[in-house]
Amino acid sequence: MVNKTEEPGPSTAETAPATDGEEAVPDPQMRAVVLNSYGGLKGIQVVENKPQPQAVGESEILLKTAMSSLNFQDLMTRLGVIDSPPKIPFVMGSEVVGTVIQIGKDVSRFKVGDIVYGLPETGAWAEFVILEESLAWLVTKTKLDVKYVATSLPYIVAHYLLQGVAVGSSVVIHSAGGSVGLAVRDLAKMQGCKVLGICSGYKMEKISGFESLIDRTFDYVAEIKKLYPAGVNLVLDPQGGEDCTRGLTLLSPGGKYILYGSANIVTGETKSFFSMAKSWWQVEKVSPLKLFEENKFIGGLHLRNLLKTKYDEVGKVLDKLWGLMESGQVKPTVDSIWSFEEVPEAMQKMHDRKNIGKLLIDPAARKVEKNDTEKGNGESNAN
């Protein structure tokens, strides 16, 4: 695939008027990825001359971005299928790593020059990012490559999904080739678990480290029951909908079914209210009485809500995860790195479930020719 190199166009920024013979000084500018309308990819625009933030609030910090990433949450945001979608236009992106260049007067956790990992609601796909202090964590492992720091979100999710799982447990994970699926594989294997993955057929030859892999187009329930006729201990489901009602039948007595997403509602480039309604209707059909009779448990994980009350705990989790990455015990899988101009292409790849591991966004990159290795085969690092 050949991509034409694109250079930033000339700035059209207004400049402060010159006084007393002084030359006009242009306002500082930055590049950013902006969403102008909800729905399809055409609403995405790279703005070359967006005003650079010059001041922060009392509890905010300003980062110079080193790396950001693309998460499924960003697809949901673009479609407008999240709680309280932000008013358009806005800068997209929800995960960032960068250097602190300014702090608000009430900020106590950071200083200028610190390397920080952040999880803003929006705003991460820009050369400079303003963050609430409560959504940022100090990167304590300063020798760790920023591209690995930028893969942290799926590992945080995996950590909480696997809380309380006993050694030797059997774990089923949907979307096994995605960033969360591979993070679950890594952490579950460290806990001595047997991990069964469900994924697209073409990914089965590209990823490893699973006890078994099952093509998602097959009757995966029947296949798993052949392997574990007495049931499995844990099913992790980012899909929702029909997968939930079917997947509950896989559990052994005492088994847990954890929902952590609703990917099944993303069926096209724009949102489908029918898919949304069908997805949650299927989940709400689950009978509490049946769970009671069969001694099964169902729960959920919403990381954004968790962050509001577990800041210090998440910080300890991150420190542990970064230590595992730095020591080489955990090797995150980076599918590919993209420029701002290529965000629509990267989003389409994630929408089509073609990524293996994490998709990163580099603010310093420009759209250039990339080979297959750089653009999508995703080197899988099985532990």
mmCIF file of C-alpha atoms in Angstrom:
data_model
loop_
_atom_site.group_PDB
_atom_site.id
_atom_site.type_symbol
_atom_site.label_atom_id
_atom_site.label_comp_id
_atom_site.label_asym_id
_atom_site.label_seq_id
_atom_site.Cartn_x
_atom_site.Cartn_y
_atom_site.Cartn_z
ATOM 1 C CA MET A 1 0.000 0.000 0.000
ATOM 2 C CA VAL A 2 1.446 3.345 -1.054
ATOM 3 C CA ASN A 3 0.448 6.511 0.737
ATOM 4 C CA LYS A 4 1.240 9.977 -0.533
ATOM 5 C CA THR A 5 3.360 12.000 1.868
ATOM 6 C CA GLU A 6 1.469 15.007 3.142
ATOM 7 C CA GLU A 7 3.190 18.031 4.597
ATOM 8 C CA PRO A 8 1.377 20.484 6.849
ATOM 9 C CA GLY A 9 -0.129 23.372 4.927
ATOM 10 C CA PRO A 10 0.646 26.987 5.655
ATOM 11 C CA SER A 11 -0.838 28.382 8.848
ATOM 12 C CA THR A 12 -3.771 30.746 8.533
ATOM 13 C CA ALA A 13 -3.610 31.749 12.190
ATOM 14 C CA GLU A 14 -4.446 35.264 13.207
ATOM 15 C CA THR A 15 -1.584 37.219 14.682
ATOM 16 C CA ALA A 16 -1.545 39.785 17.414
ATOM 17 C CA PRO A 17 -1.426 43.297 15.946
ATOM 18 C CA ALA A 18 1.975 44.925 15.920
ATOM 19 C CA THR A 19 2.470 48.003 18.072
ATOM 20 C CA ASP A 20 5.179 50.635 18.151
ATOM 21 C CA GLY A 21 6.904 49.191 15.122
ATOM 22 C CA GLU A 22 7.108 45.659 16.546
ATOM 23 C CA GLU A 23 6.504 42.675 14.263
ATOM 24 C CA ALA A 24 3.289 40.754 14.788
ATOM 25 C CA VAL A 25 3.840 37.506 16.704
ATOM 26 C CA PRO A 26 1.651 34.584 15.591
ATOM 27 C CA ASP A 27 -0.271 32.711 18.249
ATOM 28 C CA PRO A 28 1.257 29.272 18.952
ATOM 29 C CA GLN A 29 -0.387 26.567 16.873
ATOM 30 C CA MET A 30 -0.642 22.786 17.083
ATOM 31 C CA ARG A 31 -1.891 19.886 14.998
ATOM 32 C CA ALA A 32 -4.876 17.894 16.240
ATOM 33 C CA VAL A 33 -7.493 15.371 15.109
ATOM 34 C CA VAL A 34 -10.943 16.930 15.411
ATOM 35 C CA LEU A 35 -14.404 15.372 15.122
ATOM 36 C CA ASN A 36 -16.795 17.763 13.370
ATOM 37 C CA SER A 37 -19.848 15.491 13.195
ATOM 38 C CA TYR A 38 -20.948 12.224 14.772
ATOM 39 C CA GLY A 39 -21.239 9.128 12.631
ATOM 40 C CA GLY A 40 -18.998 8.237 9.706
ATOM 41 C CA LEU A 41 -15.307 8.725 9.096
ATOM 42 C CA LYS A 42 -15.927 11.863 7.039
ATOM 43 C CA GLY A 43 -16.496 13.771 10.268
ATOM 44 C CA ILE A 44 -12.797 13.432 11.169
ATOM 45 C CA GLN A 45 -10.450 16.289 10.259
ATOM 46 C CA VAL A 46 -6.769 16.996 10.914
ATOM 47 C CA VAL A 47 -6.522 20.646 11.931
ATOM 48 C CA GLU A 48 -3.057 22.037 11.250
ATOM 49 C CA ASN A 49 -3.465 25.371 12.992
ATOM 50 C CA LYS A 50 -5.495 24.772 16.127
ATOM 51 C CA PRO A 51 -4.553 27.226 18.894
ATOM 52 C CA GLN A 52 -2.114 25.629 21.302
ATOM 53 C CA PRO A 53 -3.286 25.695 24.943
ATOM 54 C CA GLN A 54 -1.540 28.542 26.762
ATOM 55 C CA ALA A 55 -2.956 28.199 30.255
ATOM 56 C CA VAL A 56 -4.230 25.407 32.458
ATOM 57 C CA GLY A 57 -6.867 25.307 35.146
ATOM 58 C CA GLU A 58 -6.008 25.106 38.821
ATOM 59 C CA SER A 59 -6.072 21.285 38.885
ATOM 60 C CA GLU A 60 -4.844 20.677 35.331
ATOM 61 C CA ILE A 61 -1.556 19.856 33.641
ATOM 62 C CA LEU A 62 -0.377 20.506 30.084
ATOM 63 C CA LEU A 63 1.482 17.745 28.235
ATOM 64 C CA LYS A 64 3.601 17.745 25.122
ATOM 65 C CA THR A 65 2.425 14.510 23.536
ATOM 66 C CA ALA A 66 4.915 11.711 22.907
ATOM 67 C CA MET A 67 2.422 9.001 21.892
ATOM 68 C CA SER A 68 -1.301 8.381 22.012
ATOM 69 C CA SER A 69 -3.440 5.411 21.069
ATOM 70 C CA LEU A 70 -6.684 4.271 19.495
ATOM 71 C CA ASN A 71 -9.162 2.362 21.644
ATOM 72 C CA PHE A 72 -12.579 0.904 20.888
ATOM 73 C CA GLN A 73 -13.995 3.636 23.108
ATOM 74 C CA ASP A 74 -12.877 6.138 20.454
ATOM 75 C CA LEU A 75 -15.021 4.360 17.846
ATOM 76 C CA MET A 76 -17.987 4.504 20.207
ATOM 77 C CA THR A 77 -17.330 8.200 20.822
ATOM 78 C CA ARG A 78 -17.176 8.952 17.091
ATOM 79 C CA LEU A 79 -20.525 7.207 16.627
ATOM 80 C CA GLY A 80 -22.020 9.121 19.538
ATOM 81 C CA VAL A 81 -23.095 5.959 21.384
ATOM 82 C CA ILE A 82 -21.543 6.881 24.737
ATOM 83 C CA ASP A 83 -23.101 8.505 27.787
ATOM 84 C CA SER A 84 -23.175 12.300 27.400
ATOM 85 C CA PRO A 85 -21.332 12.672 24.070
ATOM 86 C CA PRO A 86 -19.253 15.882 24.023
ATOM 87 C CA LYS A 87 -20.370 18.880 22.020
ATOM 88 C CA ILE A 88 -18.811 18.958 18.558
ATOM 89 C CA PRO A 89 -16.312 19.930 17.321
ATOM 90 C CA PHE A 90 -13.778 18.476 19.759
ATOM 91 C CA VAL A 91 -10.317 16.896 19.722
ATOM 92 C CA MET A 92 -10.548 13.108 19.775
ATOM 93 C CA GLY A 93 -8.473 10.545 21.691
ATOM 94 C CA SER A 94 -8.637 9.021 25.171
ATOM 95 C CA GLU A 95 -5.132 7.724 26.024
ATOM 96 C CA VAL A 96 -1.859 9.664 25.954
ATOM 97 C CA VAL A 97 1.745 9.706 27.153
ATOM 98 C CA GLY A 98 3.727 12.925 27.299
ATOM 99 C CA THR A 99 5.955 15.362 29.163
ATOM 100 C CA VAL A 100 4.530 17.918 31.593
ATOM 101 C CA ILE A 101 5.276 21.470 30.433
ATOM 102 C CA GLN A 102 2.885 23.392 32.688
ATOM 103 C CA ILE A 103 0.923 22.740 35.886
ATOM 104 C CA GLY A 104 -1.988 24.447 37.606
ATOM 105 C CA LYS A 105 -1.491 26.104 40.981
ATOM 106 C CA ASP A 106 -3.307 23.335 42.891
ATOM 107 C CA VAL A 107 -1.486 20.428 41.218
ATOM 108 C CA SER A 108 0.537 18.457 43.765
ATOM 109 C CA ARG A 109 1.336 15.136 42.099
ATOM 110 C CA PHE A 110 3.395 16.390 39.143
ATOM 111 C CA LYS A 111 6.099 18.858 38.206
ATOM 112 C CA VAL A 112 7.333 20.239 34.905
ATOM 113 C CA GLY A 113 9.460 17.630 33.119
ATOM 114 C CA ASP A 114 7.630 14.571 34.474
ATOM 115 C CA ILE A 115 6.626 11.804 32.059
ATOM 116 C CA VAL A 116 2.913 11.219 32.533
ATOM 117 C CA TYR A 117 0.323 8.694 31.362
ATOM 118 C CA GLY A 118 -3.189 10.058 30.975
ATOM 119 C CA LEU A 119 -6.724 8.867 30.286
ATOM 120 C CA PRO A 120 -8.707 11.953 29.267
ATOM 121 C CA GLU A 121 -12.292 11.628 28.082
ATOM 122 C CA THR A 122 -11.207 13.370 24.859
ATOM 123 C CA GLY A 123 -8.323 15.507 23.589
ATOM 124 C CA ALA A 124 -5.454 12.994 23.359
ATOM 125 C CA TRP A 125 -4.912 13.194 19.584
ATOM 126 C CA ALA A 126 -3.104 16.513 19.612
ATOM 127 C CA GLU A 127 0.468 17.721 19.912
ATOM 128 C CA PHE A 128 -0.416 19.266 23.289
ATOM 129 C CA VAL A 129 -2.998 17.926 25.736
ATOM 130 C CA ILE A 130 -4.618 19.429 28.826
ATOM 131 C CA LEU A 131 -5.381 16.840 31.509
ATOM 132 C CA GLU A 132 -7.098 16.881 34.855
ATOM 133 C CA GLU A 133 -4.606 15.799 37.504
ATOM 134 C CA SER A 134 -7.068 13.089 38.562
ATOM 135 C CA LEU A 135 -6.809 11.447 35.116
ATOM 136 C CA ALA A 136 -3.004 11.313 34.990
ATOM 137 C CA TRP A 137 -0.363 9.069 36.553
ATOM 138 C CA LEU A 138 3.386 9.516 36.884
ATOM 139 C CA VAL A 139 5.377 7.085 34.735
ATOM 140 C CA THR A 140 7.800 5.728 37.310
ATOM 141 C CA LYS A 141 9.657 3.438 34.900
ATOM 142 C CA THR A 142 11.388 6.149 32.873
ATOM 143 C CA LYS A 143 13.441 3.685 30.781
ATOM 144 C CA LEU A 144 10.278 2.089 29.393
ATOM 145 C CA ASP A 145 9.586 2.921 25.730
ATOM 146 C CA VAL A 146 6.658 5.349 25.457
ATOM 147 C CA LYS A 147 4.984 3.106 22.887
ATOM 148 C CA TYR A 148 4.666 0.429 25.563
ATOM 149 C CA VAL A 149 3.400 2.934 28.131
ATOM 150 C CA ALA A 150 0.740 3.838 25.547
ATOM 151 C CA THR A 151 -0.476 0.212 25.590
ATOM 152 C CA SER A 152 -1.368 0.396 29.295
ATOM 153 C CA LEU A 153 -5.156 0.693 29.089
ATOM 154 C CA PRO A 154 -5.871 -2.900 27.963
ATOM 155 C CA TYR A 155 -3.592 -4.178 30.722
ATOM 156 C CA ILE A 156 -5.460 -2.168 33.349
ATOM 157 C CA VAL A 157 -8.701 -3.671 32.036
ATOM 158 C CA ALA A 158 -7.196 -7.172 32.009
ATOM 159 C CA HIS A 159 -5.965 -6.764 35.585
ATOM 160 C CA TYR A 160 -9.448 -5.975 36.876
ATOM 161 C CA LEU A 161 -11.132 -8.629 34.741
ATOM 162 C CA LEU A 162 -8.877 -11.258 36.292
ATOM 163 C CA GLN A 163 -9.198 -10.139 39.916
ATOM 164 C CA GLY A 164 -9.887 -13.072 42.198
ATOM 165 C CA VAL A 165 -9.219 -15.710 39.540
ATOM 166 C CA ALA A 166 -7.693 -18.822 41.087
ATOM 167 C CA VAL A 167 -4.532 -20.503 39.848
ATOM 168 C CA GLY A 168 -5.352 -23.077 37.186
ATOM 169 C CA SER A 169 -8.704 -21.529 36.257
ATOM 170 C CA SER A 170 -10.104 -21.862 32.745
ATOM 171 C CA VAL A 171 -10.702 -18.472 31.105
ATOM 172 C CA VAL A 172 -12.561 -17.734 27.853
ATOM 173 C CA ILE A 173 -11.886 -14.387 26.179
ATOM 174 C CA HIS A 174 -13.735 -12.968 23.161
ATOM 175 C CA SER A 175 -11.803 -10.799 20.657
ATOM 176 C CA ALA A 176 -8.650 -12.677 21.580
ATOM 177 C CA GLY A 177 -6.564 -10.887 18.943
ATOM 178 C CA GLY A 178 -7.426 -7.414 20.196
ATOM 179 C CA SER A 179 -5.376 -5.462 22.706
ATOM 180 C CA VAL A 180 -7.456 -6.496 25.743
ATOM 181 C CA GLY A 181 -7.589 -10.130 24.607
ATOM 182 C CA LEU A 182 -3.813 -10.308 24.327
ATOM 183 C CA ALA A 183 -3.372 -8.522 27.660
ATOM 184 C CA VAL A 184 -5.700 -11.063 29.304
ATOM 185 C CA ARG A 185 -3.616 -13.838 27.747
ATOM 186 C CA ASP A 186 -0.418 -12.365 29.188
ATOM 187 C CA LEU A 187 -1.670 -11.753 32.730
ATOM 188 C CA ALA A 188 -3.804 -14.905 32.988
ATOM 189 C CA LYS A 189 -0.898 -17.124 31.981
ATOM 190 C CA MET A 190 1.214 -15.488 34.689
ATOM 191 C CA GLN A 191 -1.501 -16.608 37.128
ATOM 192 C CA GLY A 192 -1.337 -20.176 35.851
ATOM 193 C CA CYS A 193 -4.665 -20.027 34.012
ATOM 194 C CA LYS A 194 -5.677 -21.857 30.859
ATOM 195 C CA VAL A 195 -6.856 -19.290 28.311
ATOM 196 C CA LEU A 196 -9.216 -20.110 25.441
ATOM 197 C CA GLY A 197 -9.541 -17.411 22.803
ATOM 198 C CA ILE A 198 -12.336 -16.633 20.340
ATOM 199 C CA CYS A 199 -11.239 -14.589 17.331
ATOM 200 C CA SER A 200 -11.518 -14.060 13.583
ATOM 201 C CA GLY A 201 -10.319 -17.065 11.612
ATOM 202 C CA TYR A 202 -7.473 -15.275 9.836
ATOM 203 C CA LYS A 203 -5.972 -14.206 13.173
ATOM 204 C CA MET A 204 -5.614 -17.769 14.404
ATOM 205 C CA GLU A 205 -2.309 -18.275 12.592
ATOM 206 C CA LYS A 206 -0.968 -14.903 13.718
ATOM 207 C CA ILE A 207 -1.375 -15.154 17.486
ATOM 208 C CA SER A 208 -0.126 -17.730 19.961
ATOM 209 C CA GLY A 209 0.032 -18.431 23.668
ATOM 210 C CA PHE A 210 -3.564 -19.630 24.061
ATOM 211 C CA GLU A 211 -4.633 -23.074 25.256
ATOM 212 C CA SER A 212 -7.000 -23.132 22.263
ATOM 213 C CA LEU A 213 -8.234 -20.674 19.627
ATOM 214 C CA ILE A 214 -11.707 -20.911 18.109
ATOM 215 C CA ASP A 215 -12.972 -19.184 14.975
ATOM 216 C CA ARG A 216 -15.730 -16.765 16.014
ATOM 217 C CA THR A 217 -17.807 -17.750 12.950
ATOM 218 C CA PHE A 218 -18.041 -21.331 14.242
ATOM 219 C CA ASP A 219 -20.339 -22.538 17.003
ATOM 220 C CA TYR A 220 -17.806 -21.609 19.666
ATOM 221 C CA VAL A 221 -20.141 -22.680 22.478
ATOM 222 C CA ALA A 222 -20.233 -26.246 21.154
ATOM 223 C CA GLU A 223 -16.467 -26.249 20.581
ATOM 224 C CA ILE A 224 -15.694 -25.059 24.117
ATOM 225 C CA LYS A 225 -18.109 -27.569 25.649
ATOM 226 C CA LYS A 226 -16.185 -30.334 23.886
ATOM 227 C CA LEU A 227 -12.989 -29.116 25.547
ATOM 228 C CA TYR A 228 -14.578 -28.369 28.939
ATOM 229 C CA PRO A 229 -17.757 -30.456 29.295
ATOM 230 C CA ALA A 230 -18.026 -29.527 32.979
ATOM 231 C CA GLY A 231 -17.823 -25.822 32.169
ATOM 232 C CA VAL A 232 -15.242 -23.057 32.505
ATOM 233 C CA ASN A 233 -14.484 -20.769 35.424
ATOM 234 C CA LEU A 234 -14.580 -17.374 33.715
ATOM 235 C CA VAL A 235 -15.937 -15.878 30.478
ATOM 236 C CA LEU A 236 -14.865 -12.343 29.506
ATOM 237 C CA ASP A 237 -17.194 -10.673 27.019
ATOM 238 C CA PRO A 238 -16.677 -7.296 25.275
ATOM 239 C CA GLN A 239 -19.463 -8.067 22.794
ATOM 240 C CA GLY A 240 -22.709 -8.132 24.746
ATOM 241 C CA GLY A 241 -25.976 -9.050 23.085
ATOM 242 C CA GLU A 242 -26.561 -12.636 22.035
ATOM 243 C CA ASP A 243 -23.039 -13.634 23.067
ATOM 244 C CA CYS A 244 -24.019 -13.051 26.690
ATOM 245 C CA THR A 245 -27.029 -15.366 26.729
ATOM 246 C CA ARG A 246 -25.094 -18.084 24.881
ATOM 247 C CA GLY A 247 -21.909 -17.658 26.872
ATOM 248 C CA LEU A 248 -23.575 -18.117 30.243
ATOM 249 C CA THR A 249 -24.184 -21.755 29.314
ATOM 250 C CA LEU A 250 -20.399 -22.267 29.263
ATOM 251 C CA LEU A 251 -19.960 -21.628 32.983
ATOM 252 C CA SER A 252 -19.413 -24.318 35.561
ATOM 253 C CA PRO A 253 -21.166 -23.903 38.937
ATOM 254 C CA GLY A 254 -19.491 -20.968 40.666
ATOM 255 C CA GLY A 255 -18.317 -19.580 37.328
ATOM 256 C CA LYS A 256 -18.314 -15.870 36.491
ATOM 257 C CA TYR A 257 -19.394 -14.039 33.345
ATOM 258 C CA ILE A 258 -17.967 -10.520 33.062
ATOM 259 C CA LEU A 259 -19.208 -7.946 30.546
ATOM 260 C CA TYR A 260 -16.798 -5.123 29.775
ATOM 261 C CA GLY A 261 -18.157 -3.660 26.552
ATOM 262 C CA SER A 262 -20.832 -3.735 23.902
ATOM 263 C CA ALA A 263 -18.913 -4.095 20.646
ATOM 264 C CA ASN A 264 -21.865 -5.791 18.971
ATOM 265 C CA ILE A 265 -23.656 -2.444 18.653
ATOM 266 C CA VAL A 266 -20.944 -1.218 16.240
ATOM 267 C CA THR A 267 -22.146 -2.869 13.059
ATOM 268 C CA GLY A 268 -21.454 -0.162 10.489
ATOM 269 C CA GLU A 269 -19.797 3.192 9.931
ATOM 270 C CA THR A 270 -22.673 4.982 11.642
ATOM 271 C CA LYS A 271 -24.600 4.032 14.758
ATOM 272 C CA SER A 272 -27.529 1.649 14.591
ATOM 273 C CA PHE A 273 -30.242 2.176 17.190
ATOM 274 C CA PHE A 274 -31.627 -1.255 16.276
ATOM 275 C CA SER A 275 -28.281 -2.899 17.085
ATOM 276 C CA MET A 276 -28.085 -0.978 20.369
ATOM 277 C CA ALA A 277 -31.578 -1.994 21.425
ATOM 278 C CA LYS A 278 -31.082 -5.613 20.373
ATOM 279 C CA SER A 279 -27.748 -5.849 22.185
ATOM 280 C CA TRP A 280 -29.031 -4.644 25.556
ATOM 281 C CA TRP A 281 -32.358 -6.449 25.212
ATOM 282 C CA GLN A 282 -30.433 -9.720 24.922
ATOM 283 C CA VAL A 283 -28.420 -8.909 28.065
ATOM 284 C CA GLU A 284 -31.518 -7.888 30.027
ATOM 285 C CA LYS A 285 -33.155 -11.225 29.152
ATOM 286 C CA VAL A 286 -30.757 -12.957 31.559
ATOM 287 C CA SER A 287 -32.840 -14.467 34.354
ATOM 288 C CA PRO A 288 -31.618 -13.790 37.929
ATOM 289 C CA LEU A 289 -33.563 -16.871 39.050
ATOM 290 C CA LYS A 290 -31.687 -19.048 36.549
ATOM 291 C CA LEU A 291 -28.353 -17.663 37.801
ATOM 292 C CA PHE A 292 -29.489 -18.435 41.345
ATOM 293 C CA GLU A 293 -30.471 -22.000 40.495
ATOM 294 C CA GLU A 294 -27.280 -22.725 38.533
ATOM 295 C CA ASN A 295 -24.888 -21.010 40.986
ATOM 296 C CA LYS A 296 -23.510 -18.689 38.317
ATOM 297 C CA PHE A 297 -22.448 -15.070 38.575
ATOM 298 C CA ILE A 298 -22.651 -12.194 36.110
ATOM 299 C CA GLY A 299 -20.931 -8.838 36.508
ATOM 300 C CA GLY A 300 -19.435 -5.948 34.630
ATOM 301 C CA LEU A 301 -16.441 -3.650 34.394
ATOM 302 C CA HIS A 302 -16.709 0.017 33.394
ATOM 303 C CA LEU A 303 -13.182 1.367 33.723
ATOM 304 C CA ARG A 304 -14.115 5.037 33.288
ATOM 305 C CA ASN A 305 -16.436 4.880 36.285
ATOM 306 C CA LEU A 306 -13.836 2.945 38.266
ATOM 307 C CA LEU A 307 -11.242 5.678 37.697
ATOM 308 C CA LYS A 308 -13.432 8.176 39.551
ATOM 309 C CA THR A 309 -13.031 6.362 42.872
ATOM 310 C CA LYS A 310 -9.885 4.224 42.521
ATOM 311 C CA TYR A 311 -7.159 6.725 41.537
ATOM 312 C CA ASP A 312 -4.501 5.516 43.985
ATOM 313 C CA GLU A 313 -5.311 1.861 43.354
ATOM 314 C CA VAL A 314 -5.035 2.318 39.581
ATOM 315 C CA GLY A 315 -1.686 4.021 40.132
ATOM 316 C CA LYS A 316 -0.385 0.952 41.969
ATOM 317 C CA VAL A 317 -1.720 -1.305 39.207
ATOM 318 C CA LEU A 318 0.056 0.786 36.561
ATOM 319 C CA ASP A 319 3.314 0.762 38.492
ATOM 320 C CA LYS A 320 3.151 -3.034 38.706
ATOM 321 C CA LEU A 321 2.284 -3.396 35.008
ATOM 322 C CA TRP A 322 5.074 -1.056 33.907
ATOM 323 C CA GLY A 323 7.490 -3.050 36.043
ATOM 324 C CA LEU A 324 6.440 -6.241 34.247
ATOM 325 C CA MET A 325 6.923 -4.509 30.893
ATOM 326 C CA GLU A 326 10.308 -3.073 31.837
ATOM 327 C CA SER A 327 11.563 -6.471 33.024
ATOM 328 C CA GLY A 328 10.328 -8.179 29.855
ATOM 329 C CA GLN A 329 7.857 -10.419 31.691
ATOM 330 C CA VAL A 330 5.078 -8.744 29.727
ATOM 331 C CA LYS A 331 5.656 -7.761 26.095
ATOM 332 C CA PRO A 332 2.760 -5.717 24.721
ATOM 333 C CA THR A 333 1.739 -6.370 21.133
ATOM 334 C CA VAL A 334 1.743 -3.226 18.998
ATOM 335 C CA ASP A 335 -0.137 -3.801 15.759
ATOM 336 C CA SER A 336 0.903 -0.577 14.046
ATOM 337 C CA ILE A 337 1.679 3.122 14.490
ATOM 338 C CA TRP A 338 -0.284 5.773 12.572
ATOM 339 C CA SER A 339 -0.090 9.479 11.812
ATOM 340 C CA PHE A 340 -2.906 11.949 12.513
ATOM 341 C CA GLU A 341 -3.797 11.891 8.801
ATOM 342 C CA GLU A 342 -4.249 8.117 8.948
ATOM 343 C CA VAL A 343 -6.667 8.052 11.889
ATOM 344 C CA PRO A 344 -9.698 7.256 9.657
ATOM 345 C CA GLU A 345 -7.783 4.326 8.152
ATOM 346 C CA ALA A 346 -6.755 3.102 11.606
ATOM 347 C CA MET A 347 -10.338 3.387 12.840
ATOM 348 C CA GLN A 348 -11.593 1.378 9.884
ATOM 349 C CA LYS A 349 -9.037 -1.317 10.628
ATOM 350 C CA MET A 350 -10.238 -1.565 14.234
ATOM 351 C CA HIS A 351 -13.872 -1.489 13.129
ATOM 352 C CA ASP A 352 -13.191 -4.414 10.787
ATOM 353 C CA ARG A 353 -11.481 -6.278 13.685
ATOM 354 C CA LYS A 354 -8.285 -6.582 11.633
ATOM 355 C CA ASN A 355 -5.860 -5.307 14.257
ATOM 356 C CA ILE A 356 -3.758 -7.685 16.302
ATOM 357 C CA GLY A 357 -2.895 -5.801 19.461
ATOM 358 C CA LYS A 358 -2.651 -2.073 19.984
ATOM 359 C CA LEU A 359 -3.001 0.722 17.433
ATOM 360 C CA LEU A 360 -0.886 3.763 18.321
ATOM 361 C CA ILE A 361 -1.086 7.376 17.116
ATOM 362 C CA ASP A 362 2.220 9.270 16.801
ATOM 363 C CA PRO A 363 1.851 13.085 16.654
ATOM 364 C CA ALA A 364 5.291 13.407 15.048
ATOM 365 C CA ALA A 365 4.501 11.001 12.198
ATOM 366 C CA ARG A 366 3.406 11.984 8.718
ATOM 367 C CA LYS A 367 1.534 9.862 6.198
ATOM 368 C CA VAL A 368 4.168 7.829 4.359
ATOM 369 C CA GLU A 369 4.494 4.506 2.578
ATOM 370 C CA LYS A 370 4.501 1.621 5.057
ATOM 371 C CA ASN A 371 5.082 -2.055 4.515
ATOM 372 C CA ASP A 372 2.905 -4.888 5.776
ATOM 373 C CA THR A 373 4.923 -5.357 8.953
ATOM 374 C CA GLU A 374 4.527 -1.718 9.952
ATOM 375 C CA LYS A 375 0.912 -1.514 8.895
ATOM 376 C CA GLY A 376 -0.954 -4.393 10.224
ATOM 377 C CA ASN A 377 0.486 -7.822 10.802
ATOM 378 C CA GLY A 378 0.928 -7.086 14.474
ATOM 379 C CA GLU A 379 3.793 -9.035 15.967
ATOM 380 C CA SER A 380 2.287 -11.135 18.717
ATOM 381 C CA ASN A 381 4.387 -11.534 21.825
ATOM 382 C CA ALA A 382 3.196 -14.653 23.622
ATOM 383 C CA ASN A 383 4.699 -15.228 27.023
#
